[in-house]
């Protein structure tokens, strides 16, 4: 008798696609459940990968920790540099910058975050910039870095995406993953239950599986084309739908910051690696054309180009379900938010961890599928709001793009957070939300929101006490930063093992 989906044990896993998502899934699954599973990964050299995605956030360290990846080896093999935050340039006004750093700023009181004390200090002429009270931010401004005791600096990486996939491939193959080269020509479904049964390659080889992970990128061959899961389009909030990428030779030292430079109808990234710089422009085809975007990019890179610019099209949004039947989509196949906050690789890793937590070894339970989808949806909604914030709260009105972004209606969840901060200076992190209070505060202040008031707890400090509190914190940070080596020098020595 035919088994139902809930009764069918999962032994054979087929990963379709070998970009960052495919190989991260392969690494995560093989390391944790490799002994129980037969894992195959199909990738097509002819199709290739999206070839971008080189800036990360600190959560990647958790993933590497789970995989027991040696940091020095990872950095040497992927030509990685350290990243302490993102420099947002021209976002609030042309010619003005701010940094969203990965550190904490100041010290909170249990009733009131540090921003309330800083706000009072500003009003009384006693406080410097908000960033003066954040070690990571100050270190990044001085291009300095070192590992500090007790994880004293919070950081992430810039890495070469192509090398990262190769690094994870070697890792996964050690844990038993079999790589199959070829183009998927047909996805075979069970006509009764609708599940995927096998993938047929153009060579005629057929790969059967119990569970299929769709990592085919924007094509979404399994979850979209085969399982028919629709896509929620967010382009009314996030106008950009195109990007052009261009790698250049390095000029000068690598800085520990991703640069995000706003342009007339989009923004440009600059990601410094050990051996080159990743550049690109993200733009909206409703407001500009490819030639103009490419000219803007080419006019604003520093080193010699190593390639001709490559155009990438995308639709901002989310798959309506990321797990359907026996197919789970991870990576670009599951949805895409543009990379201003480097969140895509984080979402891949979250998808993997969630899948491992709910792995259907003894059969797929619909309750697990629903829970997985609900968590994935909530998670991306929070990030979506954070990204929209960067566009909507701006003083820029110089082009139709910025005027429309500033005047568009935003999701009610974001509207509330903006209003709350503007009126009271308060921010609350929603449980399981990626971005903590300090990220919201840095970006809201950076984009130009000035809270009308601060919490009365800050008034319990007199001027002298407040000046001492703020001054000693800033001085201690400055002293620590002055003792740090240059980022470039530290990366070279660290990767060389000296
Ligand atoms: P892909 O890299 O496209 O891989 C798809 C795989 O599927 C390939 O191996 C391909 O060969 C295979 N495939 C497809 N169809 C078939 C078929 N028929 N048969 C066989 N194989 C097939 N993320 C960040 O975290 N930080 C960033 O700084 C960042 N910057 C970005 C900039 C831009 C402009 C874009 C578009 C994305 C950026 N991202 C970033 C997102 C990041 O690039 C992706 O999340 C990441 O690369 C994962 O992509 P993927 O593996 O899902 O897809």
Short mmCIF file of C-alpha atoms in Angstrom, two decimals, residues 45-250:
data_model
loop_
_atom_site.label_atom_id
_atom_site.label_comp_id
_atom_site.label_asym_id
_atom_site.label_seq_id
_atom_site.Cartn_x
_atom_site.Cartn_y
_atom_site.Cartn_z
CA UNK A 45 28.29 24.92 -14.60
CA UNK A 46 26.54 26.19 -17.73
CA UNK A 47 23.92 28.17 -15.77
CA UNK A 48 26.32 29.33 -13.05
CA UNK A 49 25.42 31.26 -9.91
CA UNK A 50 24.23 34.81 -9.28
CA UNK A 51 27.86 35.56 -8.35
CA UNK A 52 27.22 38.30 -5.79
CA UNK A 53 26.43 38.21 -2.07
CA UNK A 54 29.74 39.03 -0.46
CA UNK A 55 28.81 41.12 2.59
CA UNK A 56 27.54 39.36 5.70
CA UNK A 57 26.32 40.12 9.20
CA UNK A 58 27.62 38.71 12.52
CA UNK A 59 25.14 35.84 12.64
CA UNK A 60 27.26 34.00 10.05
CA UNK A 61 29.67 33.30 12.88
CA UNK A 62 26.97 31.24 14.62
CA UNK A 63 26.57 29.13 11.49
CA UNK A 64 30.31 28.60 11.24
CA UNK A 65 30.38 27.73 14.91
CA UNK A 66 27.73 25.02 14.37
CA UNK A 67 29.79 23.66 11.50
CA UNK A 68 33.01 23.94 13.55
CA UNK A 69 34.63 25.91 10.74
CA UNK A 70 38.04 27.32 11.52
CA UNK A 71 37.88 31.10 11.05
CA UNK A 72 41.44 31.53 9.90
CA UNK A 73 41.08 28.81 7.26
CA UNK A 74 37.74 30.24 6.09
CA UNK A 75 39.18 33.74 5.80
CA UNK A 76 42.32 32.65 3.98
CA UNK A 77 40.37 30.54 1.48
CA UNK A 78 37.65 33.08 0.74
CA UNK A 79 40.00 36.10 0.76
CA UNK A 80 37.78 37.54 3.47
CA UNK A 81 38.11 40.75 5.41
CA UNK A 82 36.43 41.78 8.65
CA UNK A 83 33.31 43.92 8.63
CA UNK A 84 32.25 46.12 11.54
CA UNK A 85 29.21 47.71 9.93
CA UNK A 86 27.84 49.56 6.94
CA UNK A 87 28.59 53.12 5.95
CA UNK A 88 25.45 54.81 4.57
CA UNK A 89 26.44 57.74 2.41
CA UNK A 90 24.05 60.28 0.83
CA UNK A 91 21.01 58.50 2.29
CA UNK A 92 19.66 61.26 4.51
CA UNK A 93 21.04 64.16 2.47
CA UNK A 94 23.56 64.22 -0.33
CA UNK A 95 26.98 64.68 1.28
CA UNK A 96 26.01 63.29 4.72
CA UNK A 97 27.02 59.89 6.09
CA UNK A 98 26.29 57.66 9.02
CA UNK A 99 27.33 54.18 10.08
CA UNK A 100 25.15 51.28 11.09
CA UNK A 101 27.67 49.38 13.19
CA UNK A 102 27.43 45.89 14.64
CA UNK A 103 28.37 47.04 18.11
CA UNK A 104 26.34 48.19 21.06
CA UNK A 105 26.21 51.90 21.77
CA UNK A 106 26.61 53.09 25.33
CA UNK A 107 25.09 51.35 28.32
CA UNK A 108 21.36 50.94 28.84
CA UNK A 109 19.42 51.45 32.05
CA UNK A 110 16.70 48.83 32.50
CA UNK A 111 13.99 51.45 32.10
CA UNK A 112 15.58 53.47 29.35
CA UNK A 113 18.01 52.75 26.55
CA UNK A 114 21.26 54.67 26.19
CA UNK A 115 19.70 56.84 23.49
CA UNK A 116 17.67 58.67 26.14
CA UNK A 117 20.83 59.67 28.06
CA UNK A 118 22.55 60.65 24.84
CA UNK A 119 19.52 62.68 23.78
CA UNK A 120 19.54 64.60 27.04
CA UNK A 121 23.32 65.06 26.68
CA UNK A 122 22.82 66.53 23.20
CA UNK A 123 20.20 68.95 24.46
CA UNK A 124 22.55 70.12 27.22
CA UNK A 125 25.56 70.35 24.89
CA UNK A 126 27.32 67.52 26.76
CA UNK A 127 27.28 64.69 24.20
CA UNK A 128 29.23 64.00 21.03
CA UNK A 129 27.90 62.00 18.08
CA UNK A 130 25.86 58.94 18.94
CA UNK A 131 28.60 56.81 17.36
CA UNK A 132 31.24 58.14 19.79
CA UNK A 133 29.92 55.63 22.31
CA UNK A 134 30.32 52.54 20.14
CA UNK A 135 33.67 50.75 19.98
CA UNK A 136 33.01 48.98 16.66
CA UNK A 137 31.93 52.18 15.00
CA UNK A 138 34.96 54.14 16.12
CA UNK A 139 37.31 51.28 15.18
CA UNK A 140 35.78 51.14 11.71
CA UNK A 141 36.22 54.89 11.24
CA UNK A 142 39.93 54.48 12.00
CA UNK A 143 40.27 51.31 9.86
CA UNK A 144 41.36 49.29 12.86
CA UNK A 145 40.54 45.79 13.97
CA UNK A 146 41.60 43.00 16.34
CA UNK A 147 39.93 40.10 18.09
CA UNK A 148 39.40 41.33 21.62
CA UNK A 149 39.03 39.15 24.74
CA UNK A 150 35.51 37.99 25.65
CA UNK A 151 34.25 38.66 22.10
CA UNK A 152 34.89 42.35 22.74
CA UNK A 153 34.20 43.32 19.12
CA UNK A 154 31.16 42.18 17.22
CA UNK A 155 31.95 41.64 13.56
CA UNK A 156 31.09 39.89 10.33
CA UNK A 157 32.94 39.29 7.06
CA UNK A 158 33.28 40.37 3.48
CA UNK A 159 34.08 37.29 1.41
CA UNK A 160 34.44 36.10 -2.17
CA UNK A 161 31.13 34.35 -2.94
CA UNK A 162 32.60 32.00 -5.55
CA UNK A 163 35.37 30.90 -3.21
CA UNK A 164 32.89 30.48 -0.35
CA UNK A 165 30.80 28.03 -2.42
CA UNK A 166 33.97 26.06 -3.26
CA UNK A 167 35.06 26.10 0.39
CA UNK A 168 31.68 24.74 1.50
CA UNK A 169 31.72 22.19 -1.32
CA UNK A 170 34.98 20.71 -0.03
CA UNK A 171 33.54 20.76 3.49
CA UNK A 172 30.29 19.04 2.43
CA UNK A 173 32.01 16.39 0.34
CA UNK A 174 34.06 15.45 3.39
CA UNK A 175 30.75 14.78 5.15
CA UNK A 176 29.47 12.61 2.33
CA UNK A 177 27.56 14.96 0.01
CA UNK A 178 27.66 13.81 -3.62
CA UNK A 179 27.84 16.53 -6.25
CA UNK A 180 26.19 15.90 -9.60
CA UNK A 181 26.94 18.22 -12.48
CA UNK A 182 24.16 18.79 -14.98
CA UNK A 183 21.14 20.79 -15.97
CA UNK A 184 17.77 19.86 -14.55
CA UNK A 185 15.61 19.25 -17.62
CA UNK A 186 12.46 17.96 -15.93
CA UNK A 187 10.96 17.78 -12.47
CA UNK A 188 8.90 14.58 -12.06
CA UNK A 189 5.92 14.75 -9.75
CA UNK A 190 3.72 12.14 -8.14
CA UNK A 191 0.43 12.70 -9.91
CA UNK A 192 -1.64 11.64 -6.89
CA UNK A 193 -0.06 13.49 -3.94
CA UNK A 194 1.66 16.22 -5.94
CA UNK A 195 5.07 15.68 -4.31
CA UNK A 196 8.30 15.76 -6.29
CA UNK A 197 9.57 12.27 -7.05
CA UNK A 198 12.72 12.87 -9.12
CA UNK A 199 14.78 15.36 -11.10
CA UNK A 200 15.78 14.35 -14.62
CA UNK A 201 18.98 15.91 -15.91
CA UNK A 202 19.67 16.73 -19.56
CA UNK A 203 22.12 13.81 -19.60
CA UNK A 204 19.14 11.51 -18.97
CA UNK A 205 20.26 10.69 -15.39
CA UNK A 206 17.34 10.67 -12.96
CA UNK A 207 17.77 11.51 -9.28
CA UNK A 208 15.05 10.30 -6.96
CA UNK A 209 14.51 11.82 -3.54
CA UNK A 210 12.27 11.98 -0.48
CA UNK A 211 12.93 15.67 0.20
CA UNK A 212 13.98 18.32 -2.34
CA UNK A 213 15.63 21.60 -1.41
CA UNK A 214 15.13 24.27 -4.05
CA UNK A 215 18.28 26.36 -4.23
CA UNK A 216 17.96 27.19 -7.92
CA UNK A 217 18.10 30.93 -7.26
CA UNK A 218 15.70 33.38 -8.91
CA UNK A 219 14.55 30.57 -11.27
CA UNK A 220 12.78 28.82 -8.37
CA UNK A 221 12.48 25.76 -10.58
CA UNK A 222 10.96 23.51 -7.94
CA UNK A 223 8.98 25.69 -5.55
CA UNK A 224 7.69 28.13 -8.18
CA UNK A 225 7.56 26.41 -11.56
CA UNK A 226 6.79 22.90 -10.32
CA UNK A 227 4.90 23.32 -7.04
CA UNK A 228 3.14 26.44 -8.28
CA UNK A 229 3.76 28.54 -5.15
CA UNK A 230 3.11 32.21 -5.89
CA UNK A 231 5.21 35.24 -5.04
CA UNK A 232 4.25 38.24 -2.93
CA UNK A 233 5.62 41.27 -4.72
CA UNK A 234 6.87 44.18 -2.55
CA UNK A 235 7.95 46.50 -5.35
CA UNK A 236 5.42 49.15 -4.22
CA UNK A 237 7.67 49.61 -1.15
CA UNK A 238 11.03 48.61 -2.56
CA UNK A 239 11.39 50.14 -6.02
CA UNK A 240 14.67 48.53 -7.06
CA UNK A 241 14.45 45.60 -9.47
CA UNK A 242 17.86 45.57 -11.15
CA UNK A 243 21.52 45.53 -10.29
CA UNK A 244 24.81 45.72 -12.16
CA UNK A 245 27.87 44.11 -10.59
CA UNK A 246 31.50 44.95 -11.34
CA UNK A 247 34.66 43.66 -9.69
CA UNK A 248 37.70 45.91 -9.58
CA UNK A 249 41.31 45.67 -8.47
CA UNK A 250 41.96 46.90 -4.94
#
